[in-house]
mmCIF file of C-alpha atoms in Angstrom:
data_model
loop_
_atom_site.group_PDB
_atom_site.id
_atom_site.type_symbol
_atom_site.label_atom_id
_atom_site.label_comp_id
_atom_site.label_asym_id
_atom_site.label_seq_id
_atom_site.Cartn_x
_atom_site.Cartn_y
_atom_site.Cartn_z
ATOM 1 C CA UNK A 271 79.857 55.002 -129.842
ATOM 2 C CA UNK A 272 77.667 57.673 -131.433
ATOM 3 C CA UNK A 273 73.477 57.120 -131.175
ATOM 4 C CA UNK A 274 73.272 56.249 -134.843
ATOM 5 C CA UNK A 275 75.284 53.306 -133.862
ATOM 6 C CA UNK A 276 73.940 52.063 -130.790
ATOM 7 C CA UNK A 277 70.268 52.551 -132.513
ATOM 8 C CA UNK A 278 71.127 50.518 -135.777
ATOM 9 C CA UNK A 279 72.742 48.171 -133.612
ATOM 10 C CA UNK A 280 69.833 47.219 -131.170
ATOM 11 C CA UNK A 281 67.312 47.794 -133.980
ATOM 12 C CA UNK A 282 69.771 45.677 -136.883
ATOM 13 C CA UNK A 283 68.912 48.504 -139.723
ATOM 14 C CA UNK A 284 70.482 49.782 -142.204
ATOM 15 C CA UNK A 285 71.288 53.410 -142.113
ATOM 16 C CA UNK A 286 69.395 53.474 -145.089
ATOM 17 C CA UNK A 287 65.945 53.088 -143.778
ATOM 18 C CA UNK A 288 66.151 57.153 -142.325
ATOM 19 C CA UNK A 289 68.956 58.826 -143.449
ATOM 20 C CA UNK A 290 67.504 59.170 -146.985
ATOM 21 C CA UNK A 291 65.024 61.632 -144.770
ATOM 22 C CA UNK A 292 65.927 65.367 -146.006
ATOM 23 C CA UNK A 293 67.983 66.807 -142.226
ATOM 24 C CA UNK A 294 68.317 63.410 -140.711
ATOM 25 C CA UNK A 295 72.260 64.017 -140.340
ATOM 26 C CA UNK A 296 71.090 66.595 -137.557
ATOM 27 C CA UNK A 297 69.499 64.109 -135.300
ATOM 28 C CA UNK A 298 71.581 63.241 -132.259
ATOM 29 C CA UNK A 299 68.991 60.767 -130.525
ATOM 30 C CA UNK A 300 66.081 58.567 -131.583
ATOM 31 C CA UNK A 301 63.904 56.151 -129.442
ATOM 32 C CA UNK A 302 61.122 54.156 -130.258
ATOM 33 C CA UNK A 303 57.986 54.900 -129.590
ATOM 34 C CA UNK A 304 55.822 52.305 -128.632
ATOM 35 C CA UNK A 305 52.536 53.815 -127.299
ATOM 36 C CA UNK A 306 48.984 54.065 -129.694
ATOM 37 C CA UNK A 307 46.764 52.383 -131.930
ATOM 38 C CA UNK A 308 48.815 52.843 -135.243
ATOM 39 C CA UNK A 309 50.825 50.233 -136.996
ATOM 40 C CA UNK A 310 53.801 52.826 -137.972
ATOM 41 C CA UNK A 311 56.865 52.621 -136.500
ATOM 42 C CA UNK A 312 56.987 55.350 -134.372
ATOM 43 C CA UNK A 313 59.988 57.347 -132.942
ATOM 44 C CA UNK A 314 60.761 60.201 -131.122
ATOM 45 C CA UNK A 315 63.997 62.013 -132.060
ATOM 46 C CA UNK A 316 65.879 64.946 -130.938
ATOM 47 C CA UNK A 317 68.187 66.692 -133.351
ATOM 48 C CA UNK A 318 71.384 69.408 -132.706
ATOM 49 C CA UNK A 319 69.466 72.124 -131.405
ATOM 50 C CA UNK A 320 67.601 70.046 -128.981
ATOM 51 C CA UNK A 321 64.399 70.041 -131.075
ATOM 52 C CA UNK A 322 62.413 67.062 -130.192
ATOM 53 C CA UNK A 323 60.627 65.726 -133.487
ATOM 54 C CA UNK A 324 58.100 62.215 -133.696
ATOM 55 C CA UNK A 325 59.120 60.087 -137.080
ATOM 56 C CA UNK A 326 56.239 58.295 -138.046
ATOM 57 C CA UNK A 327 57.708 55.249 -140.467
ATOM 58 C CA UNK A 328 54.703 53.260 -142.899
ATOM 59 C CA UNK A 329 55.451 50.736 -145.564
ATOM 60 C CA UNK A 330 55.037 52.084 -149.060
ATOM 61 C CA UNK A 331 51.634 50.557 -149.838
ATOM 62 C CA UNK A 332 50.277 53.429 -147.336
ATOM 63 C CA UNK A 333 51.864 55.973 -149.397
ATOM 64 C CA UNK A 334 48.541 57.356 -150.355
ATOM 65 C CA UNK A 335 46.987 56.849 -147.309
ATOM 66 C CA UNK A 336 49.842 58.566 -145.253
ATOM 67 C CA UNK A 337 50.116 61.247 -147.628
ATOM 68 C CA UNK A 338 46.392 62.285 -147.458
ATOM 69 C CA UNK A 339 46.576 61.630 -143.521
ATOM 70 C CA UNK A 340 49.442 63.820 -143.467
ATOM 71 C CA UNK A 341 47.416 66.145 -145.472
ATOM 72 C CA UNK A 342 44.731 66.308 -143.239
ATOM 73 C CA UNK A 343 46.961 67.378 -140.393
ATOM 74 C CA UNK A 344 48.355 70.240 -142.329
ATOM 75 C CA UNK A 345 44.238 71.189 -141.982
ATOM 76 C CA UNK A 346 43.903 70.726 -138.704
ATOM 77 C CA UNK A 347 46.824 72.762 -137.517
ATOM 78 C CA UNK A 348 46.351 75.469 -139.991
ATOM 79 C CA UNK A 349 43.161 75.789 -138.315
ATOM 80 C CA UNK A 350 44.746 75.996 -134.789
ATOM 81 C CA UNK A 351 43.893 72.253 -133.569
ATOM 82 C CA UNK A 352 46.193 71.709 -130.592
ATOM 83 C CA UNK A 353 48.480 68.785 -132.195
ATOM 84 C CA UNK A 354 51.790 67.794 -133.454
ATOM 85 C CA UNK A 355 52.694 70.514 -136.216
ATOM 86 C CA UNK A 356 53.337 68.509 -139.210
ATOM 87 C CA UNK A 357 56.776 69.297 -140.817
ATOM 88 C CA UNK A 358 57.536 66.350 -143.492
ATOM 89 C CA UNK A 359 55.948 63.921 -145.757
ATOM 90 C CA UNK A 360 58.404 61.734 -148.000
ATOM 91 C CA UNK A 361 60.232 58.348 -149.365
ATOM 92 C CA UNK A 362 62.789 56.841 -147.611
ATOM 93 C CA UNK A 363 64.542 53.755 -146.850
ATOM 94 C CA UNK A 364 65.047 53.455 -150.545
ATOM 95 C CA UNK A 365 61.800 53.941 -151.444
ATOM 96 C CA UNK A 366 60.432 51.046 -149.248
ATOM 97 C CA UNK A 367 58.559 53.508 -146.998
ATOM 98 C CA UNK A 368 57.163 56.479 -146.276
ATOM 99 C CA UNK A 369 57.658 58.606 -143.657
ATOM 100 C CA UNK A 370 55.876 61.598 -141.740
ATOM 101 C CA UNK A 371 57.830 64.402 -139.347
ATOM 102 C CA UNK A 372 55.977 66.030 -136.602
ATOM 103 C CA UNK A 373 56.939 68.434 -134.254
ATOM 104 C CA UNK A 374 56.779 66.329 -130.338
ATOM 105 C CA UNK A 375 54.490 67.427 -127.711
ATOM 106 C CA UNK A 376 55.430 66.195 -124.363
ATOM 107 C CA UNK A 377 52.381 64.820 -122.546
ATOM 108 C CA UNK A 378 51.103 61.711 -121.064
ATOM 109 C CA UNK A 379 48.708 59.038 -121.553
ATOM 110 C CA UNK A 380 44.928 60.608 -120.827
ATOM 111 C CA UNK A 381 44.733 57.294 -118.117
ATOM 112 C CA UNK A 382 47.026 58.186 -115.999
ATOM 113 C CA UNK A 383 46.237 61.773 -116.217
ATOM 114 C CA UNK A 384 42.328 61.212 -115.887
ATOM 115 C CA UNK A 385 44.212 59.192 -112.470
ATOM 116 C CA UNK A 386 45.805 62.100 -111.225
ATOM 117 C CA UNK A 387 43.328 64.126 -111.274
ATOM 118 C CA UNK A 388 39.720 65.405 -109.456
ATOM 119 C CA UNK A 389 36.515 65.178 -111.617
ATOM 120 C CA UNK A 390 36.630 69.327 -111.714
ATOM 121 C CA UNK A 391 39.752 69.428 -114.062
ATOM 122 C CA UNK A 392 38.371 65.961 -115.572
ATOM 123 C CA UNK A 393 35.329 68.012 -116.736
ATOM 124 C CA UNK A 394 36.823 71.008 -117.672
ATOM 125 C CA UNK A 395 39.376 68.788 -119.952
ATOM 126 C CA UNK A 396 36.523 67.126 -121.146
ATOM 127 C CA UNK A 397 35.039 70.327 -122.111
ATOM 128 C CA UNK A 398 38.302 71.661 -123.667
ATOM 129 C CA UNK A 399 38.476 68.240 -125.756
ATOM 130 C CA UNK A 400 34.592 68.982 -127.057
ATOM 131 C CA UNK A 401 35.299 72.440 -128.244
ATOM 132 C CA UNK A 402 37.952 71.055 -129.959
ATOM 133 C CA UNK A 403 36.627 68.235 -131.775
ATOM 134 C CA UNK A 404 33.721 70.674 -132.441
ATOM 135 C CA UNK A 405 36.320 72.951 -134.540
ATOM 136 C CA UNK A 406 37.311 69.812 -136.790
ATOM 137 C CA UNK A 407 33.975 69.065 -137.513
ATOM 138 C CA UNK A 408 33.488 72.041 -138.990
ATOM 139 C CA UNK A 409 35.935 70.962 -141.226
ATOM 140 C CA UNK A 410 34.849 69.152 -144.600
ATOM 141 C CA UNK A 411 36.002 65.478 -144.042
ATOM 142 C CA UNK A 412 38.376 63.329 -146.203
ATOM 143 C CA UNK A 413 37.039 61.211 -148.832
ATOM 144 C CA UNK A 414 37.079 57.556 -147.296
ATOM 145 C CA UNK A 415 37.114 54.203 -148.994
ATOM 146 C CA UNK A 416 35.380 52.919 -145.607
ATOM 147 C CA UNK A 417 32.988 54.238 -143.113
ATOM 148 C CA UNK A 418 34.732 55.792 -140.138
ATOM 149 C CA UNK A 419 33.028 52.861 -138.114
ATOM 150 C CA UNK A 420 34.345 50.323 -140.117
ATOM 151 C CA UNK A 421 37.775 51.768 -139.485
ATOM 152 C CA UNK A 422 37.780 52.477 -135.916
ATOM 153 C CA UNK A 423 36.767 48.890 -135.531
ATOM 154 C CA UNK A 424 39.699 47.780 -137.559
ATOM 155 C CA UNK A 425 42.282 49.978 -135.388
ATOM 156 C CA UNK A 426 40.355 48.220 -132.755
ATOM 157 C CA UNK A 427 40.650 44.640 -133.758
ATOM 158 C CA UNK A 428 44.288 45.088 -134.741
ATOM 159 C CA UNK A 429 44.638 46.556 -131.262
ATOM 160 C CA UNK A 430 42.972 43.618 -129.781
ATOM 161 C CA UNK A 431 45.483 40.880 -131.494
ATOM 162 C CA UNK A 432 48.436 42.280 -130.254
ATOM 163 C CA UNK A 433 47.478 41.428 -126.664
ATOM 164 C CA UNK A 434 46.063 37.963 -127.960
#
């Protein structure tokens, strides 16, 4: 039984929903991925060559949201922000979503790292992180229908009624 198979099967898709996705004949493996605050369906896929890729999957209502996001990520990397390269931006599952194709970076979840390690490489990661977000506020921001408060605290409400 090939991947495509056993993924449709647990998942009860049609093939439709990513194979409209320009190179998705290529991938031999997709999981999803279940980790962060976002409300796309989220999965991490490695094609032929072994290339490991993130799908990002949004209803079609986003569309203009998730296009400008996507956007916005072209910025950042262009300007050497350490992040998923973004590949992609499209339709798919006959035209009921949209999509987004990132490049993976391997990693883990900052808790368990801040866990593993002493408050000297905590700091200097901290540090690292600053200079960072220091670079992308250099950057001129999106025009926003809401305040970036406002949304945070809807990403964190959402967040909050999954676990209720």
């Amino acid at each position: 039984m090939s991947f495509l198979t056993l993924y449709f099967h647990q998942q009860q898709w049609s093939a439709d929903m990513i194979f409209d996705i320009p190179f998705a004949e290529n991938w031999q493996a997709i999981e999803p991925e279940n980790r962060g605050w976002s409300k796309d369906k989220k999965y991490h896929i490695v094609d032929k060559q072994g290339k490991h890729l993130l799908l990002r999957l949004a209803d079609i209502s986003q569309k203009d949201k998730k296009k400008q996001e996507f956007f916005w990520m072209q910025q950042l990397f262009i300007h050497n922000i350490p992040m998923s390269e973004p590949i992609n931006f499209g339709i798919c599952n006959n035209g009921q979503s949209v999509y987004s194709l990132l490049n993976w970076i391997e990693g883990q979840d900052a808790i368990n790292w801040l866990e593993q390690h002493n408050e000297q490489l905590q700091y200097e990661a901290g540090l690292q992180a600053g200079k960072h977000l220091q670079k992308i506020h250099q950057l001129a921001a999106p025009p926003q229908t809401i305040s970036p408060r406002q949304e945070a605290e809807n990403i964190y409400q959402e967040k909050l009624t999954r676990y209720d």
